[in-house]
PDB file of C-alpha atoms in Angstrom:
ATOM      1  CA  MET A 633     -13.835 182.129  54.213  1.00 67.00           C
ATOM      2  CA  LYS A 634     -15.287 184.319  51.350  1.00 79.00           C
ATOM      3  CA  ARG A 635     -14.993 180.837  49.508  1.00 77.00           C
ATOM      4  CA  ASN A 636     -17.090 179.193  51.556  1.00 82.00           C
ATOM      5  CA  ILE A 637     -20.539 181.537  52.072  1.00 88.00           C
ATOM      6  CA  LYS A 638     -20.055 182.173  48.264  1.00 88.00           C
ATOM      7  CA  TRP A 639     -20.400 178.687  47.303  1.00 87.00           C
ATOM      8  CA  THR A 640     -23.089 178.281  49.992  1.00 89.00           C
ATOM      9  CA  VAL A 641     -24.900 180.905  48.766  1.00 91.00           C
ATOM     10  CA  LEU A 642     -24.584 179.742  45.019  1.00 90.00           C
ATOM     11  CA  SER A 643     -25.493 176.539  46.221  1.00 91.00           C
ATOM     12  CA  LEU A 644     -28.943 177.705  47.686  1.00 91.00           C
ATOM     13  CA  VAL A 645     -29.808 179.897  44.562  1.00 92.00           C
ATOM     14  CA  ILE A 646     -29.110 176.761  42.432  1.00 90.00           C
ATOM     15  CA  LEU A 647     -30.123 173.737  45.033  1.00 88.00           C
ATOM     16  CA  PHE A 648     -33.413 175.341  46.439  1.00 90.00           C
ATOM     17  CA  ALA A 649     -34.320 178.667  45.003  1.00 90.00           C
ATOM     18  CA  LEU A 650     -34.215 177.371  41.246  1.00 87.00           C
ATOM     19  CA  PRO A 651     -36.389 174.510  42.284  1.00 87.00           C
ATOM     20  CA  LEU A 652     -39.122 176.561  44.374  1.00 87.00           C
ATOM     21  CA  LEU A 653     -39.569 179.035  40.605  1.00 88.00           C
ATOM     22  CA  VAL A 654     -39.774 175.970  38.977  1.00 87.00           C
ATOM     23  CA  ALA A 655     -42.422 174.445  40.927  1.00 84.00           C
ATOM     24  CA  LYS A 656     -43.512 177.525  41.860  1.00 83.00           C
ATOM     25  CA  PHE A 657     -44.276 179.318  37.895  1.00 83.00           C
ATOM     26  CA  ALA A 658     -43.312 176.771  35.326  1.00 76.00           C
ATOM     27  CA  GLY A 659     -46.384 175.034  34.751  1.00 78.00           C
ATOM     28  CA  THR A 660     -47.251 172.479  31.903  1.00 80.00           C
ATOM     29  CA  SER A 661     -42.983 172.519  31.552  1.00 82.00           C
ATOM     30  CA  GLY A 662     -42.208 171.923  35.066  1.00 82.00           C
ATOM     31  CA  MET A 663     -41.488 168.246  34.576  1.00 83.00           C
ATOM     32  CA  ALA A 664     -39.164 169.320  31.677  1.00 88.00           C
ATOM     33  CA  LEU A 665     -37.079 171.808  33.960  1.00 88.00           C
ATOM     34  CA  CYS A 666     -36.909 170.071  37.120  1.00 86.00           C
ATOM     35  CA  PHE A 667     -35.241 166.922  34.828  1.00 87.00           C
ATOM     36  CA  ILE A 668     -32.939 169.556  32.963  1.00 90.00           C
ATOM     37  CA  MET A 669     -31.525 170.255  36.952  1.00 89.00           C
ATOM     38  CA  PHE A 670     -31.664 166.523  38.276  1.00 88.00           C
ATOM     39  CA  PHE A 671     -29.270 165.196  35.077  1.00 93.00           C
ATOM     40  CA  ALA A 672     -27.679 168.815  34.246  1.00 94.00           C
ATOM     41  CA  VAL A 673     -27.034 171.271  36.451  1.00 94.00           C
ATOM     42  CA  ASN A 674     -26.895 169.801  39.559  1.00 93.00           C
ATOM     43  CA  PRO A 675     -24.238 167.488  38.116  1.00 95.00           C
ATOM     44  CA  VAL A 676     -22.232 170.323  37.018  1.00 96.00           C
ATOM     45  CA  PHE A 677     -22.671 172.684  40.011  1.00 95.00           C
ATOM     46  CA  PHE A 678     -21.314 169.314  42.275  1.00 96.00           C
ATOM     47  CA  ILE A 679     -18.364 169.055  40.337  1.00 96.00           C
ATOM     48  CA  ALA A 680     -17.406 172.417  39.769  1.00 95.00           C
ATOM     49  CA  GLU A 681     -17.486 172.449  43.836  1.00 93.00           C
ATOM     50  CA  GLY A 682     -15.627 169.824  43.438  1.00 94.00           C
ATOM     51  CA  ILE A 683     -12.908 171.966  41.801  1.00 94.00           C
ATOM     52  CA  ALA A 684     -13.036 174.367  43.670  1.00 92.00           C
ATOM     53  CA  SER A 685     -12.893 172.832  47.237  1.00 92.00           C
ATOM     54  CA  GLY A 686     -10.374 170.023  45.770  1.00 92.00           C
ATOM     55  CA  LYS A 687      -7.943 172.888  45.462  1.00 92.00           C
ATOM     56  CA  SER A 688      -8.177 173.626  49.073  1.00 89.00           C
ATOM     57  CA  ILE A 689      -9.514 170.251  50.778  1.00 89.00           C
ATOM     58  CA  LYS A 690      -8.404 171.497  54.278  1.00 89.00           C
ATOM     59  CA  ARG A 691     -10.622 174.595  54.169  1.00 90.00           C
ATOM     60  CA  HIS A 692     -13.772 173.517  51.857  1.00 89.00           C
ATOM     61  CA  TRP A 693     -13.866 169.443  52.916  1.00 91.00           C
ATOM     62  CA  PHE A 694     -17.419 169.846  53.510  1.00 92.00           C
ATOM     63  CA  MET A 695     -18.570 171.463  51.021  1.00 93.00           C
ATOM     64  CA  PRO A 696     -20.169 168.773  48.792  1.00 94.00           C
ATOM     65  CA  LEU A 697     -21.894 167.474  52.079  1.00 95.00           C
ATOM     66  CA  LEU A 698     -22.639 170.738  52.829  1.00 94.00           C
ATOM     67  CA  SER A 699     -24.600 171.622  49.234  1.00 94.00           C
ATOM     68  CA  ALA A 700     -25.593 167.486  49.640  1.00 95.00           C
ATOM     69  CA  LEU A 701     -27.312 168.522  52.348  1.00 94.00           C
ATOM     70  CA  ILE A 702     -28.988 171.659  50.813  1.00 94.00           C
ATOM     71  CA  TYR A 703     -30.466 169.218  47.548  1.00 93.00           C
ATOM     72  CA  LEU A 704     -31.867 167.191  49.931  1.00 93.00           C
ATOM     73  CA  LEU A 705     -33.972 169.240  52.529  1.00 92.00           C
ATOM     74  CA  SER A 706     -34.885 171.654  49.401  1.00 92.00           C
ATOM     75  CA  MET A 707     -36.437 168.939  47.472  1.00 89.00           C
ATOM     76  CA  TRP A 708     -38.233 167.212  50.640  1.00 92.00           C
ATOM     77  CA  VAL A 709     -39.420 171.272  50.955  1.00 89.00           C
ATOM     78  CA  VAL A 710     -40.029 171.536  47.466  1.00 86.00           C
ATOM     79  CA  PHE A 711     -41.476 168.244  46.739  1.00 83.00           C
ATOM     80  CA  ASP A 712     -42.521 165.878  48.827  1.00 79.00           C
ATOM     81  CA  MET A 713     -40.892 165.300  52.252  1.00 84.00           C
ATOM     82  CA  GLY A 714     -39.410 162.316  52.241  1.00 79.00           C
ATOM     83  CA  GLU A 715     -39.229 161.769  48.684  1.00 81.00           C
ATOM     84  CA  THR A 716     -36.476 158.168  49.033  1.00 88.00           C
ATOM     85  CA  ALA A 717     -35.709 159.307  45.193  1.00 90.00           C
ATOM     86  CA  PHE A 718     -34.273 162.562  46.438  1.00 91.00           C
ATOM     87  CA  ALA A 719     -32.172 160.863  49.439  1.00 93.00           C
ATOM     88  CA  LEU A 720     -31.004 159.097  46.259  1.00 94.00           C
ATOM     89  CA  TYR A 721     -30.232 161.532  43.969  1.00 93.00           C
ATOM     90  CA  SER A 722     -28.540 163.368  47.123  1.00 93.00           C
ATOM     91  CA  GLY A 723     -26.224 160.382  47.741  1.00 95.00           C
ATOM     92  CA  ILE A 724     -25.139 160.521  43.898  1.00 96.00           C
ATOM     93  CA  TYR A 725     -24.717 164.109  43.680  1.00 95.00           C
ATOM     94  CA  LEU A 726     -22.447 163.313  47.126  1.00 96.00           C
ATOM     95  CA  ALA A 727     -20.557 161.567  45.572  1.00 97.00           C
ATOM     96  CA  ILE A 728     -19.519 163.089  42.572  1.00 96.00           C
ATOM     97  CA  GLY A 729     -18.710 166.068  44.450  1.00 95.00           C
ATOM     98  CA  ILE A 730     -16.465 164.096  46.507  1.00 96.00           C
ATOM     99  CA  ILE A 731     -14.657 161.995  43.316  1.00 97.00           C
ATOM    100  CA  VAL A 732     -14.208 165.144  41.977  1.00 96.00           C
ATOM    101  CA  MET A 733     -12.543 166.701  44.538  1.00 95.00           C
ATOM    102  CA  LEU A 734     -10.583 163.638  45.820  1.00 95.00           C
ATOM    103  CA  ILE A 735      -8.869 164.335  42.109  1.00 96.00           C
ATOM    104  CA  THR A 736      -8.512 167.496  42.272  1.00 95.00           C
ATOM    105  CA  SER A 737      -7.031 167.346  45.226  1.00 94.00           C
ATOM    106  CA  ALA A 738      -4.271 164.617  43.847  1.00 94.00           C
ATOM    107  CA  ILE A 739      -3.722 166.552  40.727  1.00 92.00           C
ATOM    108  CA  TYR A 740      -2.992 169.505  42.858  1.00 84.00           C
ATOM    109  CA  TYR A 741      -0.276 168.000  45.140  1.00 78.00           C
TER     110      TYR A 741
END
């Protein structure tokens, strides 16, 4: 249970608070920081979460799904509601998390 709360809070910080801070305070370098988050920070986060979820897949199978949902909702709140590109990124991040989770689960069992 503690692990679920830890990953949920980490998801909220990385996938909601960071984009919100970038959008509000970054100024002219905001787009560069968004690209770094989209192509580096978020995939690494989903890989790490997939590894952690794969170690105990029976209890944490939903964490990549929850994080992808948090990402999608936060991008719609911070940037543009209903933008389909964010739904595509959310699906890609979800696929990364699930694939890594299944690979990790296969290695551990």
